[in-house]
Coordinates of C-alpha atoms in Angstrom, one line a residue:
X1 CA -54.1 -42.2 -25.9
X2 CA -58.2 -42.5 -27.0
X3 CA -59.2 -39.8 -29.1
X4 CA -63.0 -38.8 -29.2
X5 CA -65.1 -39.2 -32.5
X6 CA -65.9 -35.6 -32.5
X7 CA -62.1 -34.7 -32.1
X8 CA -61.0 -36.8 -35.2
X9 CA -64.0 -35.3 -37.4
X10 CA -62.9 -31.9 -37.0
X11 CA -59.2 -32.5 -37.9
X12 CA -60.8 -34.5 -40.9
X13 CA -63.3 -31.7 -42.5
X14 CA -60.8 -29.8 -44.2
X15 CA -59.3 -33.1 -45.7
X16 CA -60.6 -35.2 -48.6
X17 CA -60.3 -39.0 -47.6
X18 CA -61.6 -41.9 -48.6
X19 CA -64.7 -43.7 -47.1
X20 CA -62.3 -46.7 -46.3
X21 CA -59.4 -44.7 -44.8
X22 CA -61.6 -43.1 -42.6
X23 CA -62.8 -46.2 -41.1
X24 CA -59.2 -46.8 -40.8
X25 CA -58.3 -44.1 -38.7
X26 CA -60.8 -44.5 -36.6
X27 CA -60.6 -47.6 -36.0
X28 CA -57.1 -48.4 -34.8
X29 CA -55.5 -51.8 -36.2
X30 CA -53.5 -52.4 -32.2
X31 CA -56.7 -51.3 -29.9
X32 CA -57.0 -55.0 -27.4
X33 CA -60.0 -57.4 -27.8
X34 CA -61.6 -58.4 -24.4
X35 CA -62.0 -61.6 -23.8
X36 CA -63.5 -63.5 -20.8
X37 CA -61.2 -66.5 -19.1
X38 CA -63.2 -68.6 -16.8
X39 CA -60.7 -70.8 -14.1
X40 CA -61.6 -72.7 -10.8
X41 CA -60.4 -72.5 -7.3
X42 CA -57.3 -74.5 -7.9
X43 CA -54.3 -73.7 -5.5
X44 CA -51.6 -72.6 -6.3
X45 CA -52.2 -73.1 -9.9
X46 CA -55.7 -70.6 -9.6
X47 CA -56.4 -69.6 -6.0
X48 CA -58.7 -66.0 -6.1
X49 CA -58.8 -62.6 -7.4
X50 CA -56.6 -60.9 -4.9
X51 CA -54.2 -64.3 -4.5
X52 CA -53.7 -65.2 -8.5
X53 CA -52.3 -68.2 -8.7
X54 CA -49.5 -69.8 -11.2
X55 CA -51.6 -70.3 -14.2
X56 CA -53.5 -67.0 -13.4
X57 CA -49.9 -64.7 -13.4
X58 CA -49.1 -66.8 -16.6
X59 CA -52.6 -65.8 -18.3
X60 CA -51.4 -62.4 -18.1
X61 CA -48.6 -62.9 -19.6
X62 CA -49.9 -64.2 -22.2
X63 CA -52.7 -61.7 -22.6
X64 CA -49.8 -59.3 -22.9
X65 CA -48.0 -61.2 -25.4
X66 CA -51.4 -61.4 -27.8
X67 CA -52.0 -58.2 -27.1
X68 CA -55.2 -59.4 -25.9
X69 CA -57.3 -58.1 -23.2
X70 CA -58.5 -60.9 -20.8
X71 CA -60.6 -60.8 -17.8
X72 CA -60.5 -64.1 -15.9
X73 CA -63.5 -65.0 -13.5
X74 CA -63.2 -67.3 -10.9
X75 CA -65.9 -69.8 -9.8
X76 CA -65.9 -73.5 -8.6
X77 CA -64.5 -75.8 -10.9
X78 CA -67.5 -77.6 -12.5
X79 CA -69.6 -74.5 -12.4
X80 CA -66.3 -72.7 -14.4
X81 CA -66.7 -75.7 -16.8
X82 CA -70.1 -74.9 -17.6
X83 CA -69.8 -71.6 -18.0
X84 CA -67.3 -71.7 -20.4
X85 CA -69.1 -74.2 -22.3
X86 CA -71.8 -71.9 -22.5
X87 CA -70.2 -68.6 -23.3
X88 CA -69.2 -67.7 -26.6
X89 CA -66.1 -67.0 -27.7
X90 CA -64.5 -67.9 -24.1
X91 CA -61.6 -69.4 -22.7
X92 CA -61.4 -72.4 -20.5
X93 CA -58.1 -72.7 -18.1
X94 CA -56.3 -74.8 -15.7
X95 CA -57.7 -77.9 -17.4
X96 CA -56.5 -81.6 -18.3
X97 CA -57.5 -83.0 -21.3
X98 CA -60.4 -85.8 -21.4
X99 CA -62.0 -87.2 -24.7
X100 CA -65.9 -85.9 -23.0
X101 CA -64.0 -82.2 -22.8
X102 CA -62.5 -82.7 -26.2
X103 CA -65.9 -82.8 -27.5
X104 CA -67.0 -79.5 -25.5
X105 CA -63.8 -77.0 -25.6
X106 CA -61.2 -76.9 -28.2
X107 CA -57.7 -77.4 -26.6
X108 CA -55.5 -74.4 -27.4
X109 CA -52.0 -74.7 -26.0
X110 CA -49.9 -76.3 -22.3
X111 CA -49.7 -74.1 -19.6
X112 CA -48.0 -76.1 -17.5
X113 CA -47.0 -79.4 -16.6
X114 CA -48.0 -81.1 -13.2
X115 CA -47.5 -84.4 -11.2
X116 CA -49.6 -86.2 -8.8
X117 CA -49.2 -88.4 -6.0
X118 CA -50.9 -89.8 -2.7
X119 CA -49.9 -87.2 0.3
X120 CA -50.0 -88.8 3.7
X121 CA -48.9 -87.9 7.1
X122 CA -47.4 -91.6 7.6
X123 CA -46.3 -93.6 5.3
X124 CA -45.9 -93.2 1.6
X125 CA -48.7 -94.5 -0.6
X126 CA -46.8 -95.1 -4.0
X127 CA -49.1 -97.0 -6.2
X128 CA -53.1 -96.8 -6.3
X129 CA -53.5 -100.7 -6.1
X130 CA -51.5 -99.8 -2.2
X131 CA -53.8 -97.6 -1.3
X132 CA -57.1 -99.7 -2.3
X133 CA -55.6 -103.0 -0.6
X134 CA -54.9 -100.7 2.7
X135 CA -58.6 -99.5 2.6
X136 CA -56.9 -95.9 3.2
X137 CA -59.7 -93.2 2.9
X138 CA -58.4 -91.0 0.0
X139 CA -59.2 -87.3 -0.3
X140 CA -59.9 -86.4 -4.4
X141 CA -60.9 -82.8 -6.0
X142 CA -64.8 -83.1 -7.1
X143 CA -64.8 -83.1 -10.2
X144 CA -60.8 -83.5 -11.4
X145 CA -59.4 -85.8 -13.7
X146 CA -57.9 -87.6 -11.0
X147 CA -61.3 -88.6 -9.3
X148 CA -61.8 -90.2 -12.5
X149 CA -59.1 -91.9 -12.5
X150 CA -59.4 -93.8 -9.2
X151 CA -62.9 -94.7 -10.5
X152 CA -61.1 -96.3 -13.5
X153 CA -58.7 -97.9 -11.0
X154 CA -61.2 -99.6 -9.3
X155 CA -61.0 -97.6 -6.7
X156 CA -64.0 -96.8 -4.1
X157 CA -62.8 -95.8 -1.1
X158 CA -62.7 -91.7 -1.6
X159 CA -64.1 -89.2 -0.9
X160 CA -64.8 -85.9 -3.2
X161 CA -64.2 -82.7 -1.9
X162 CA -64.9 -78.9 -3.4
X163 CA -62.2 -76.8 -2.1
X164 CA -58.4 -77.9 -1.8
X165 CA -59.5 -76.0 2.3
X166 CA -61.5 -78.5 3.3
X167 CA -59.2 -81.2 1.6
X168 CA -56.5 -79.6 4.3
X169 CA -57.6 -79.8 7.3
X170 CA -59.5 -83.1 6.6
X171 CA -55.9 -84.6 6.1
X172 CA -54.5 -82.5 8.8
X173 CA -57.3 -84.0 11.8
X174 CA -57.4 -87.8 10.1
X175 CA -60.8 -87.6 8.4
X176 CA -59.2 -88.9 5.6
X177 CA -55.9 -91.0 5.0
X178 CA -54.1 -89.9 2.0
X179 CA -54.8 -86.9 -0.6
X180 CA -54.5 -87.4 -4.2
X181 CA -53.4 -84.5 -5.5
X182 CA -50.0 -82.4 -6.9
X183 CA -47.5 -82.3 -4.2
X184 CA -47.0 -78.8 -4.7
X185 CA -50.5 -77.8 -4.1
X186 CA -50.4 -80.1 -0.4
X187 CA -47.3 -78.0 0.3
X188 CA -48.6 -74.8 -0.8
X189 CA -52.1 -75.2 1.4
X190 CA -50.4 -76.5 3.8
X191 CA -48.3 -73.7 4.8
X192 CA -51.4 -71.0 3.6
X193 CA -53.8 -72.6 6.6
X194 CA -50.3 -72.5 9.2
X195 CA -49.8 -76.4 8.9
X196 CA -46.5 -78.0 9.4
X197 CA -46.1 -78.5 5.8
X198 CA -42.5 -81.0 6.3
X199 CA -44.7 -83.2 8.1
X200 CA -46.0 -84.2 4.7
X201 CA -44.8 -87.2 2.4
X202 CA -45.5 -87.4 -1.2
X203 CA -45.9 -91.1 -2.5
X204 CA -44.1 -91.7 -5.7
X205 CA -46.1 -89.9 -8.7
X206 CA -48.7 -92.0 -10.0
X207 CA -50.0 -89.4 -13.2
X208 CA -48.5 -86.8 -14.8
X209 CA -50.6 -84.2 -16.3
X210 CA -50.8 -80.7 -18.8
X211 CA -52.8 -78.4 -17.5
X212 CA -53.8 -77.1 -20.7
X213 CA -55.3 -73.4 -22.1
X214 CA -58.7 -74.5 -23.9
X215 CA -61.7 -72.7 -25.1
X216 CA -65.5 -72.2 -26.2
X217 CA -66.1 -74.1 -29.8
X218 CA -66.8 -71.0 -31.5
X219 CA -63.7 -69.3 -30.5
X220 CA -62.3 -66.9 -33.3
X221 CA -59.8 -68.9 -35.5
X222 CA -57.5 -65.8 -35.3
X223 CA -57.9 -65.0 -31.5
X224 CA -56.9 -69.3 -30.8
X225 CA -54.0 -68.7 -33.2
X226 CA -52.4 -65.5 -31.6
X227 CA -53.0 -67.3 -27.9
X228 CA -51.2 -70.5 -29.4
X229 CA -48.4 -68.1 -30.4
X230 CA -48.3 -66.0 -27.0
X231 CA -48.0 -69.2 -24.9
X232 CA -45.2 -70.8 -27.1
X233 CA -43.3 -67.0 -26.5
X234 CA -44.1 -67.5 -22.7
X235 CA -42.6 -70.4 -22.0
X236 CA -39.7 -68.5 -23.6
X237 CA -39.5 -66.0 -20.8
X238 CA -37.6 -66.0 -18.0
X239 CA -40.3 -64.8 -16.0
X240 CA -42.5 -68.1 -16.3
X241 CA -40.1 -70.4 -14.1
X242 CA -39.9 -66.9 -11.4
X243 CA -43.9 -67.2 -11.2
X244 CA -44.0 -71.2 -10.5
X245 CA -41.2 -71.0 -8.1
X246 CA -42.6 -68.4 -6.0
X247 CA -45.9 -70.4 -5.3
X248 CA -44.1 -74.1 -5.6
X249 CA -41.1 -73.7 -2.9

C-alpha cells in the first residue's frame, strides 16, 4: 500500500531519527523500476497490445521475476530498432544477434529459440541454393536477419515485406512462391487470416536462431544483471513451455 509524504511525517515528529533512516523509510528498498521495452510486429512471437505474443507473455514474466516494471511498446520492426537505440536505458526484444547490432545494443539473455525454413504451398524448398536455381519468388521480413541472409546466399530473387499480413495472403494468392520464415509463425497467420493452414509445407530448416533479450548501451549494470537472472529463472517455470504452446500448435 503507498503511504503519502505528509502521512509518514506526522508519525515521524514525535520520533528522533536519523537523516539517513529517514530517507530509508521513505524510500522503500522493493518499490518496481519502470522500464520501457520496445518489440516489433512479429507473430506469434510479438503480435499487438491486445494479442501479446510468445516473447511478449514471457517479458512479463520476467518483469515479475526482477521485480521490474516494464512497459513494452510496439512499432514496426526497424522503427523499434531505432528507437531503442535511441532511448536510454531501454530494452530491445525479439531480436537475433548480428555483429552491426552488437555494436548498438548490448545482448542480455535467450528468450527463445526458433527455426526457419522455406514455406510453400507445393513442393518443399529444403536448401536456399533450390530455391535460387528454381527462380522461386521468395517472401522475406524487411528488415530480419534472414533477408540478410539470402543476400549473403547470393540470393536475389525476394521480395521484402513489412507485416507477416501481407506476407500471408501474398503466399496464399501466388504473388510470391515460397516464404522464408519460422514455420510456426506461417501456421500461426495462417489460421489468424482463416487460411487452410495444413495446406502448408515447411522445407527442411535452413537456420536456426535465438531470439535474444538486448538493450540500450547505457543500460544500468544492476537492472541487465537482475533481467539476466529473471530469464535464467523463467525458463525454469512451467509456465514458459504453456505460453509457446498455446500460440505454436
Amino acid at each position: 500500500m503507498s503511504v503519502s509524504f505528509s502521512r509518514w511525517t506526522s508519525r515521524l515528529v514525535p520520533v528522533v531519527l536519523g537523516f539517513g533512516l529517514v530517507l530509508h523509510l521513505l524510500t522503500p528498498a522493493n518499490s518496481a523500476e519502470r522500464i520501457v521495452a520496445f518489440t516489433g510486429f512479429l507473430p506469434p512471437l510479438s503480435i499487438d497490445e491486445e494479442h501479446k505474443g510468445i516473447s511478449v507473455e514471457l517479458m512479463e514474466l520476467v518483469a515479475e521475476k526482477a521485480e521490474l516494471e516494464i512497459d513494452i511498446r510496439f512499432a514496426p520492426w526497424k522503427r523499434a530498432q531505432l528507437l531503442a537505440e535511441n532511448t536510454s536505458g531501454s530494452l530491445l526484444f525479439t531480436v537475433a544477434y548480428t555483429q552491426t547490432r552488437s555494436e548498438k545494443f548490448q545482448y542480455i539473455a535467450p528468450l527463445i529459440y526458433t527455426e526457419s525454413a522455406f514455406v510453400t504451398l507445393d513442393a518443399p524448398l529444403d536448401t536456399f541454393e533450390k530455391a535460387i536455381a528454381a527462380d522461386k519468388v521468395i517472401g522475406v521480413h524487411l528488415g530480419s536477419q534472414r533477408s540478410r541472409i539470402l543476400k549473403r546466399m547470393g540470393a536475389t530473387n525476394f521480395i521484402e515485406v513489412s507485416s507477416a499480413e501481407q506476407m500471408t495472403t501474398m503466399l496464399q494468392t501466388g504473388r510470391i512462391d515460397a516464404w522464408y520464415t519460422m514455420s510456426m509463425r506461417a501456421k500461426y497467420m495462417f489460421r489468424q487470416m482463416g487460411y487452410e493452414a495444413d495446406q502448408l509445407i515447411a522445407g527442411a530448416p535452413l537456420t536456426h536462431g535465438i531470439q535474444w533479450l538486448a538493450a540500450n548501451k547505457d543500460l544500468d549494470p544492476d537492472i541487465r544483471a537482475r533481467l539476466s537472472a529473471a530469464v535464467s529463472k523463467v525458463w525454469r517455470d512451467p509456465r514458459y513451455w504453456e505460453i509457446v504452446d498455446r500460440y505454436a500448435n
